[in-house]
JSON list of C-alpha atoms in Angstrom, two decimals:
[
{"chain": "A", "resi": 1, "resn": "UNK", "atom": "CA", "xyz": [10.23, 12.40, 8.32]},
{"chain": "A", "resi": 2, "resn": "UNK", "atom": "CA", "xyz": [6.45, 12.66, 8.78]},
{"chain": "A", "resi": 3, "resn": "UNK", "atom": "CA", "xyz": [6.40, 16.21, 7.38]},
{"chain": "A", "resi": 4, "resn": "UNK", "atom": "CA", "xyz": [8.53, 15.08, 4.46]},
{"chain": "A", "resi": 5, "resn": "UNK", "atom": "CA", "xyz": [6.13, 12.21, 3.68]},
{"chain": "A", "resi": 6, "resn": "UNK", "atom": "CA", "xyz": [3.10, 14.49, 4.02]},
{"chain": "A", "resi": 7, "resn": "UNK", "atom": "CA", "xyz": [4.77, 16.96, 1.67]},
{"chain": "A", "resi": 8, "resn": "UNK", "atom": "CA", "xyz": [5.33, 14.20, -0.87]},
{"chain": "A", "resi": 9, "resn": "UNK", "atom": "CA", "xyz": [1.69, 13.14, -0.53]},
{"chain": "A", "resi": 10, "resn": "UNK", "atom": "CA", "xyz": [0.53, 16.69, -1.19]},
{"chain": "A", "resi": 11, "resn": "UNK", "atom": "CA", "xyz": [2.78, 16.99, -4.24]},
{"chain": "A", "resi": 12, "resn": "UNK", "atom": "CA", "xyz": [1.66, 13.59, -5.56]},
{"chain": "A", "resi": 13, "resn": "UNK", "atom": "CA", "xyz": [-2.02, 14.48, -5.16]},
{"chain": "A", "resi": 14, "resn": "UNK", "atom": "CA", "xyz": [-1.33, 17.67, -7.13]},
{"chain": "A", "resi": 15, "resn": "UNK", "atom": "CA", "xyz": [0.10, 15.55, -9.95]},
{"chain": "A", "resi": 16, "resn": "UNK", "atom": "CA", "xyz": [3.85, 15.38, -9.30]},
{"chain": "A", "resi": 17, "resn": "UNK", "atom": "CA", "xyz": [4.84, 11.99, -10.68]},
{"chain": "A", "resi": 18, "resn": "UNK", "atom": "CA", "xyz": [8.27, 12.09, -9.02]},
{"chain": "A", "resi": 19, "resn": "UNK", "atom": "CA", "xyz": [6.66, 12.51, -5.58]},
{"chain": "A", "resi": 20, "resn": "UNK", "atom": "CA", "xyz": [4.29, 9.62, -6.29]},
{"chain": "A", "resi": 21, "resn": "UNK", "atom": "CA", "xyz": [7.18, 7.43, -7.37]},
{"chain": "A", "resi": 22, "resn": "UNK", "atom": "CA", "xyz": [9.12, 8.30, -4.20]},
{"chain": "A", "resi": 23, "resn": "UNK", "atom": "CA", "xyz": [6.12, 7.37, -2.03]},
{"chain": "A", "resi": 24, "resn": "UNK", "atom": "CA", "xyz": [5.65, 4.05, -3.80]},
{"chain": "A", "resi": 25, "resn": "UNK", "atom": "CA", "xyz": [9.35, 3.22, -3.52]},
{"chain": "A", "resi": 26, "resn": "UNK", "atom": "CA", "xyz": [9.12, 4.06, 0.19]},
{"chain": "A", "resi": 27, "resn": "UNK", "atom": "CA", "xyz": [6.40, 1.44, 0.83]},
{"chain": "A", "resi": 28, "resn": "UNK", "atom": "CA", "xyz": [6.78, -1.23, -1.86]},
{"chain": "A", "resi": 29, "resn": "UNK", "atom": "CA", "xyz": [9.06, -3.56, 0.15]},
{"chain": "A", "resi": 30, "resn": "UNK", "atom": "CA", "xyz": [6.84, -3.20, 3.21]},
{"chain": "A", "resi": 31, "resn": "UNK", "atom": "CA", "xyz": [3.73, -4.03, 1.16]},
{"chain": "A", "resi": 32, "resn": "UNK", "atom": "CA", "xyz": [5.42, -7.03, -0.48]},
{"chain": "A", "resi": 33, "resn": "UNK", "atom": "CA", "xyz": [6.76, -8.41, 2.83]},
{"chain": "A", "resi": 34, "resn": "UNK", "atom": "CA", "xyz": [3.39, -8.07, 4.53]},
{"chain": "A", "resi": 35, "resn": "UNK", "atom": "CA", "xyz": [1.74, -9.75, 1.53]},
{"chain": "A", "resi": 36, "resn": "UNK", "atom": "CA", "xyz": [4.22, -12.60, 1.64]},
{"chain": "A", "resi": 37, "resn": "UNK", "atom": "CA", "xyz": [3.65, -13.14, 5.38]},
{"chain": "A", "resi": 38, "resn": "UNK", "atom": "CA", "xyz": [-0.12, -13.19, 4.98]},
{"chain": "A", "resi": 39, "resn": "UNK", "atom": "CA", "xyz": [-0.37, -15.17, 1.74]},
{"chain": "A", "resi": 40, "resn": "UNK", "atom": "CA", "xyz": [2.60, -17.52, 1.96]},
{"chain": "A", "resi": 41, "resn": "UNK", "atom": "CA", "xyz": [3.73, -17.68, -1.67]},
{"chain": "A", "resi": 42, "resn": "UNK", "atom": "CA", "xyz": [5.92, -15.30, -3.63]},
{"chain": "A", "resi": 43, "resn": "UNK", "atom": "CA", "xyz": [3.60, -15.42, -6.66]},
{"chain": "A", "resi": 44, "resn": "UNK", "atom": "CA", "xyz": [0.50, -14.47, -4.66]},
{"chain": "A", "resi": 45, "resn": "UNK", "atom": "CA", "xyz": [2.46, -11.83, -2.72]},
{"chain": "A", "resi": 46, "resn": "UNK", "atom": "CA", "xyz": [3.73, -10.22, -5.93]},
{"chain": "A", "resi": 47, "resn": "UNK", "atom": "CA", "xyz": [0.21, -10.11, -7.41]},
{"chain": "A", "resi": 48, "resn": "UNK", "atom": "CA", "xyz": [-1.30, -8.73, -4.23]},
{"chain": "A", "resi": 49, "resn": "UNK", "atom": "CA", "xyz": [1.47, -6.17, -3.71]},
{"chain": "A", "resi": 50, "resn": "UNK", "atom": "CA", "xyz": [0.95, -4.87, -7.25]},
{"chain": "A", "resi": 51, "resn": "UNK", "atom": "CA", "xyz": [-2.78, -4.49, -6.60]},
{"chain": "A", "resi": 52, "resn": "UNK", "atom": "CA", "xyz": [-2.15, -2.74, -3.28]},
{"chain": "A", "resi": 53, "resn": "UNK", "atom": "CA", "xyz": [0.29, -0.26, -4.84]},
{"chain": "A", "resi": 54, "resn": "UNK", "atom": "CA", "xyz": [-2.33, 0.58, -7.47]},
{"chain": "A", "resi": 55, "resn": "UNK", "atom": "CA", "xyz": [-4.89, 1.02, -4.69]},
{"chain": "A", "resi": 56, "resn": "UNK", "atom": "CA", "xyz": [-2.51, 3.36, -2.84]},
{"chain": "A", "resi": 57, "resn": "UNK", "atom": "CA", "xyz": [-1.96, 5.41, -6.01]},
{"chain": "A", "resi": 58, "resn": "UNK", "atom": "CA", "xyz": [-5.64, 5.73, -6.83]},
{"chain": "A", "resi": 59, "resn": "UNK", "atom": "CA", "xyz": [-6.72, 6.49, -3.25]},
{"chain": "A", "resi": 60, "resn": "UNK", "atom": "CA", "xyz": [-3.89, 8.82, -2.27]},
{"chain": "A", "resi": 61, "resn": "UNK", "atom": "CA", "xyz": [-6.18, 11.84, -2.23]},
{"chain": "A", "resi": 62, "resn": "UNK", "atom": "CA", "xyz": [-8.24, 10.10, 0.49]},
{"chain": "A", "resi": 63, "resn": "UNK", "atom": "CA", "xyz": [-5.25, 10.12, 2.88]},
{"chain": "A", "resi": 64, "resn": "UNK", "atom": "CA", "xyz": [-6.23, 12.74, 5.48]},
{"chain": "A", "resi": 65, "resn": "UNK", "atom": "CA", "xyz": [-2.86, 12.94, 7.27]},
{"chain": "A", "resi": 66, "resn": "UNK", "atom": "CA", "xyz": [-4.53, 12.27, 10.64]},
{"chain": "A", "resi": 67, "resn": "UNK", "atom": "CA", "xyz": [-2.53, 9.07, 11.05]},
{"chain": "A", "resi": 68, "resn": "UNK", "atom": "CA", "xyz": [0.92, 8.39, 9.68]},
{"chain": "A", "resi": 69, "resn": "UNK", "atom": "CA", "xyz": [1.30, 7.49, 6.02]},
{"chain": "A", "resi": 70, "resn": "UNK", "atom": "CA", "xyz": [2.75, 4.07, 6.86]},
{"chain": "A", "resi": 71, "resn": "UNK", "atom": "CA", "xyz": [-0.20, 3.37, 9.17]},
{"chain": "A", "resi": 72, "resn": "UNK", "atom": "CA", "xyz": [-2.59, 4.25, 6.33]},
{"chain": "A", "resi": 73, "resn": "UNK", "atom": "CA", "xyz": [-0.65, 1.99, 3.94]},
{"chain": "A", "resi": 74, "resn": "UNK", "atom": "CA", "xyz": [-0.73, -0.82, 6.53]},
{"chain": "A", "resi": 75, "resn": "UNK", "atom": "CA", "xyz": [-4.54, -0.57, 6.83]},
{"chain": "A", "resi": 76, "resn": "UNK", "atom": "CA", "xyz": [-5.05, -0.55, 3.06]},
{"chain": "A", "resi": 77, "resn": "UNK", "atom": "CA", "xyz": [-2.70, -3.51, 2.68]},
{"chain": "A", "resi": 78, "resn": "UNK", "atom": "CA", "xyz": [-4.18, -5.65, 5.45]},
{"chain": "A", "resi": 79, "resn": "UNK", "atom": "CA", "xyz": [-7.76, -4.94, 4.38]},
{"chain": "A", "resi": 80, "resn": "UNK", "atom": "CA", "xyz": [-6.92, -5.85, 0.79]},
{"chain": "A", "resi": 81, "resn": "UNK", "atom": "CA", "xyz": [-5.05, -9.00, 1.84]},
{"chain": "A", "resi": 82, "resn": "UNK", "atom": "CA", "xyz": [-7.88, -10.20, 4.07]},
{"chain": "A", "resi": 83, "resn": "UNK", "atom": "CA", "xyz": [-10.29, -9.85, 1.14]},
{"chain": "A", "resi": 84, "resn": "UNK", "atom": "CA", "xyz": [-7.74, -11.48, -1.19]},
{"chain": "A", "resi": 85, "resn": "UNK", "atom": "CA", "xyz": [-7.41, -14.49, 1.12]},
{"chain": "A", "resi": 86, "resn": "UNK", "atom": "CA", "xyz": [-11.19, -14.85, 1.33]},
{"chain": "A", "resi": 87, "resn": "UNK", "atom": "CA", "xyz": [-11.43, -14.84, -2.46]},
{"chain": "A", "resi": 88, "resn": "UNK", "atom": "CA", "xyz": [-8.67, -17.47, -2.69]},
{"chain": "A", "resi": 89, "resn": "UNK", "atom": "CA", "xyz": [-10.67, -19.86, -0.51]},
{"chain": "A", "resi": 90, "resn": "UNK", "atom": "CA", "xyz": [-13.98, -19.23, -2.23]},
{"chain": "A", "resi": 91, "resn": "UNK", "atom": "CA", "xyz": [-12.66, -20.41, -5.64]}
]
């Protein structure tokens, strides 16, 4: 499984849109559920999850494969959500 994910990451970084789509499908429910738990509303979770998926797409080349892909996605998601929550309270 890990080698399969790492292979998809390599293909996606090289420009394979199908591999990128498969990676995003793999993590989208996880990202949404984590967003919903941390933010509490479906609307905020949907917005945040969309932003996180974009962040994953644009930063995929930074994934060094030292940790698991899901661990990397978890860190990106939690860091984004912590900042998102701070910005919600500062409005």
